[in-house]
Tab-separated table of C-alpha atoms and ligand atoms in Angstrom:
chain	number	residue	atom	x	y	z
A	178	UNK	CA	84.057	72.815	158.583
A	179	UNK	CA	83.504	75.544	156.133
A	180	UNK	CA	86.525	76.399	153.574
A	181	UNK	CA	87.327	79.719	155.647
A	182	UNK	CA	87.680	77.969	158.896
A	183	UNK	CA	89.325	74.981	157.595
A	184	UNK	CA	91.988	77.590	156.037
A	185	UNK	CA	92.863	79.452	159.317
A	186	UNK	CA	93.200	75.990	160.936
A	187	UNK	CA	95.482	74.973	158.291
A	188	UNK	CA	97.485	78.403	158.951
A	189	UNK	CA	97.289	78.338	162.655
A	190	UNK	CA	98.815	74.661	162.482
A	191	UNK	CA	101.612	75.927	160.206
A	192	UNK	CA	102.375	78.732	162.695
A	193	UNK	CA	102.582	75.834	165.172
A	194	UNK	CA	104.713	73.952	163.039
A	195	UNK	CA	107.051	76.590	162.553
A	196	UNK	CA	107.629	77.621	165.915
A	197	UNK	CA	108.189	74.133	167.039
A	198	UNK	CA	104.713	73.968	169.300
A	199	UNK	CA	102.986	71.391	167.517
A	200	UNK	CA	99.945	70.640	170.090
A	201	UNK	CA	98.790	67.137	168.106
A	202	UNK	CA	99.494	64.255	170.226
A	203	UNK	CA	100.986	61.224	168.881
A	204	UNK	CA	97.442	58.869	168.579
A	205	UNK	CA	97.027	56.294	171.162
A	206	UNK	CA	95.377	53.345	170.450
A	207	UNK	CA	92.248	54.489	171.397
A	208	UNK	CA	92.572	57.734	169.277
A	209	UNK	CA	93.655	55.460	166.053
A	210	UNK	CA	90.423	53.119	167.106
A	211	UNK	CA	87.821	56.485	166.846
A	212	UNK	CA	88.540	57.170	163.470
A	213	UNK	CA	87.468	53.251	162.451
A	214	UNK	CA	83.780	54.019	161.324
A	215	UNK	CA	84.232	57.172	159.052
A	216	UNK	CA	86.179	60.422	158.038
A	217	UNK	CA	85.413	64.182	157.512
A	218	UNK	CA	88.066	65.863	156.811
A	219	UNK	CA	88.143	69.494	156.857
A	220	UNK	CA	90.995	70.294	153.822
A	221	UNK	CA	92.341	68.022	150.872
A	222	UNK	CA	95.695	68.759	150.011
A	223	UNK	CA	97.471	68.042	146.399
A	224	UNK	CA	101.012	68.062	147.794
A	225	UNK	CA	104.149	66.803	145.957
A	226	UNK	CA	105.681	63.458	146.873
A	227	UNK	CA	109.003	64.964	148.220
A	228	UNK	CA	109.925	63.626	151.772
A	229	UNK	CA	110.587	66.977	152.596
A	230	UNK	CA	107.052	68.186	152.552
A	231	UNK	CA	104.685	66.638	155.000
A	232	UNK	CA	101.373	68.256	155.282
A	233	UNK	CA	100.400	66.451	158.372
A	234	UNK	CA	103.209	67.631	159.932
A	235	UNK	CA	103.392	71.054	158.622
A	236	UNK	CA	100.017	71.956	159.228
A	237	UNK	CA	100.201	70.019	162.759
A	238	UNK	CA	96.740	67.639	162.214
A	239	UNK	CA	96.279	64.293	163.388
A	240	UNK	CA	94.366	61.588	161.961
A	241	UNK	CA	91.293	62.441	160.165
A	242	UNK	CA	91.830	65.782	159.756
A	243	UNK	CA	93.559	66.405	156.171
A	244	UNK	CA	92.818	64.449	152.687
A	245	UNK	CA	96.133	64.139	151.332
A	246	UNK	CA	97.067	63.327	147.730
A	247	UNK	CA	100.472	63.010	147.288
A	248	UNK	CA	101.981	63.013	144.071
A	249	UNK	CA	105.455	64.350	142.297
A	250	UNK	CA	104.660	67.963	141.058
A	251	UNK	CA	101.332	68.214	143.046
A	252	UNK	CA	99.618	67.607	139.513
A	253	UNK	CA	96.137	66.953	138.413
A	254	UNK	CA	95.648	63.818	137.068
A	255	UNK	CA	93.208	61.185	136.321
A	256	UNK	CA	93.819	59.530	140.056
A	257	UNK	CA	94.537	62.975	142.068
A	258	UNK	CA	91.231	64.322	140.617
A	259	UNK	CA	89.566	61.323	141.003
A	260	UNK	CA	90.455	60.791	145.118
A	261	UNK	CA	89.716	64.790	145.368
A	262	UNK	CA	86.316	64.077	143.646
A	263	UNK	CA	85.438	61.216	146.575
A	264	UNK	CA	86.135	63.588	149.233
A	265	UNK	CA	84.402	66.627	148.057
A	266	UNK	CA	81.349	64.047	146.617
A	267	UNK	CA	81.253	61.650	150.139
A	268	UNK	CA	83.044	63.567	152.706
A	269	UNK	CA	81.775	66.729	152.693
A	270	UNK	CA	85.482	68.690	152.303
A	271	UNK	CA	85.308	72.188	151.659
A	272	UNK	CA	88.641	73.328	150.965
A	273	UNK	CA	91.093	72.103	148.212
A	274	UNK	CA	94.840	73.151	148.616
A	275	UNK	CA	97.105	72.917	145.939
A	276	UNK	CA	100.427	73.039	147.413
A	277	UNK	CA	103.818	73.592	145.399
A	278	UNK	CA	107.355	73.701	147.167
A	279	UNK	CA	110.451	75.333	147.133
A	280	UNK	CA	113.458	73.544	144.775
A	281	UNK	CA	110.821	71.071	143.399
A	282	UNK	CA	112.440	68.165	141.459
A	283	UNK	CA	109.652	67.545	139.238
A	284	UNK	CA	109.409	71.076	138.307
A	285	UNK	CA	112.982	70.924	137.761
A	286	UNK	CA	112.578	68.039	135.345
A	287	UNK	CA	110.007	69.989	133.305
A	288	UNK	CA	112.597	73.012	133.272
A	289	UNK	CA	115.078	70.996	132.118
A	290	UNK	CA	113.357	68.615	129.446
A	291	UNK	CA	114.685	65.666	127.666
A	292	UNK	CA	113.527	62.064	127.591
A	293	UNK	CA	112.921	60.758	130.922
A	294	UNK	CA	111.164	57.723	130.098
A	295	UNK	CA	107.284	57.203	129.379
A	296	UNK	CA	106.290	57.708	132.956
A	297	UNK	CA	107.968	60.350	133.928
A	298	UNK	CA	107.714	62.284	130.638
A	299	UNK	CA	103.760	61.566	131.405
A	300	UNK	CA	104.277	63.034	134.625
A	301	UNK	CA	106.157	66.251	133.392
A	302	UNK	CA	103.798	67.032	130.379
A	303	UNK	CA	101.239	68.254	133.287
A	304	UNK	CA	104.034	70.725	134.476
A	305	UNK	CA	105.204	71.939	130.785
A	306	UNK	CA	102.068	74.098	130.767
A	307	UNK	CA	103.477	76.536	133.335
A	308	UNK	CA	106.937	76.138	131.970
A	309	UNK	CA	106.164	76.855	128.736
A	310	UNK	CA	103.566	79.892	129.888
A	311	UNK	CA	106.722	81.832	131.803
A	312	UNK	CA	109.391	80.461	129.819
A	313	UNK	CA	112.474	78.120	130.948
A	314	UNK	CA	114.456	81.239	132.353
A	315	UNK	CA	111.823	82.020	134.702
A	316	UNK	CA	112.470	81.848	138.403
A	317	UNK	CA	111.948	78.451	139.497
A	318	UNK	CA	109.882	79.539	142.471
A	319	UNK	CA	107.503	81.318	140.059
A	320	UNK	CA	107.245	78.323	137.584
A	321	UNK	CA	106.199	76.075	140.760
A	322	UNK	CA	103.973	78.648	141.579
A	323	UNK	CA	102.458	78.792	138.470
A	324	UNK	CA	102.036	75.078	138.395
A	325	UNK	CA	100.279	75.328	141.434
A	326	UNK	CA	97.979	77.389	139.543
A	327	UNK	CA	98.046	75.096	136.336
A	328	UNK	CA	96.644	72.250	138.910
A	329	UNK	CA	93.982	74.041	140.491
A	330	UNK	CA	92.294	74.968	137.380
A	331	UNK	CA	92.642	71.602	135.820
A	332	UNK	CA	90.507	70.455	138.775
A	333	UNK	CA	87.741	72.466	137.745
A	334	UNK	CA	87.932	71.951	133.906
A	335	UNK	CA	88.938	68.314	134.025
A	336	UNK	CA	86.005	67.545	137.160
A	337	UNK	CA	82.230	68.652	136.722
A	338	UNK	CA	81.676	67.295	140.182
A	339	UNK	CA	84.864	69.678	141.596
A	340	UNK	CA	83.476	72.430	139.187
A	341	UNK	CA	79.805	72.348	140.441
A	342	UNK	CA	81.033	72.046	144.060
A	343	UNK	CA	82.773	75.403	143.684
A	344	UNK	CA	80.258	77.243	141.889
A	345	UNK	CA	77.067	75.832	144.068
A	346	UNK	CA	78.405	73.567	147.194
A	347	UNK	CA	80.682	76.283	149.151
A	348	UNK	CA	83.782	74.427	147.824
A	349	UNK	CA	87.234	76.579	147.871
A	350	UNK	CA	90.373	75.723	145.752
A	351	UNK	CA	93.352	78.061	146.851
A	352	UNK	CA	97.149	77.456	146.074
A	353	UNK	CA	100.346	77.480	148.544
A	354	UNK	CA	103.641	77.254	148.893
A	355	UNK	CA	105.937	75.666	151.200
A	356	UNK	CA	109.526	76.825	151.936
A	357	UNK	CA	111.928	74.208	152.840
A	358	UNK	CA	114.088	76.189	154.704
A	359	UNK	CA	111.728	77.521	157.278
A	360	UNK	CA	108.453	75.173	156.985
A	361	UNK	CA	106.466	78.118	156.483
A	362	UNK	CA	103.135	77.717	154.016
A	363	UNK	CA	102.637	80.884	151.716
A	364	UNK	CA	98.895	80.876	150.636
A	365	UNK	CA	98.000	82.553	147.621
B	516	ZN	ZN1	108.296	68.597	144.490
């Protein structure tokens, strides 16, 4: 599926989700088994780990449709970049969505600053560029959206596989914002 069709599929799915008209059935044993021998997801989604942001639900998808990376702050780090490289290079996926969300706690931690221990400090370091660009007093929603932009540009700046795929293999990276209060996903 090309990136435009994939994006439209996600938009259509989110429309169903927000209107409580999901039509993806709960998979039965046959449907689960059907996917045993391979996968060809049409979209890669880099999302936050927040329990309220569930991409498979939000886009009304079933098994094998979306390749989802979830990490606090939807950051592009070595692990998420490598996972995305796999999907781009080996699964033929053409759409990459970097999705931030309303009231992201990881972005909040980056805005608040301070010492959160070595692991969270490292995670927050990926979000700092967005905070520094807009300033700590900026609307946090704007910082969250900028953080998605930072992750999106990091995917190409830190990966030859992804940047080459964008340049010459029909891969597209888009950013999005999940509204906790409605479930609606706004694509940039
Ligand atoms: Zn979050």
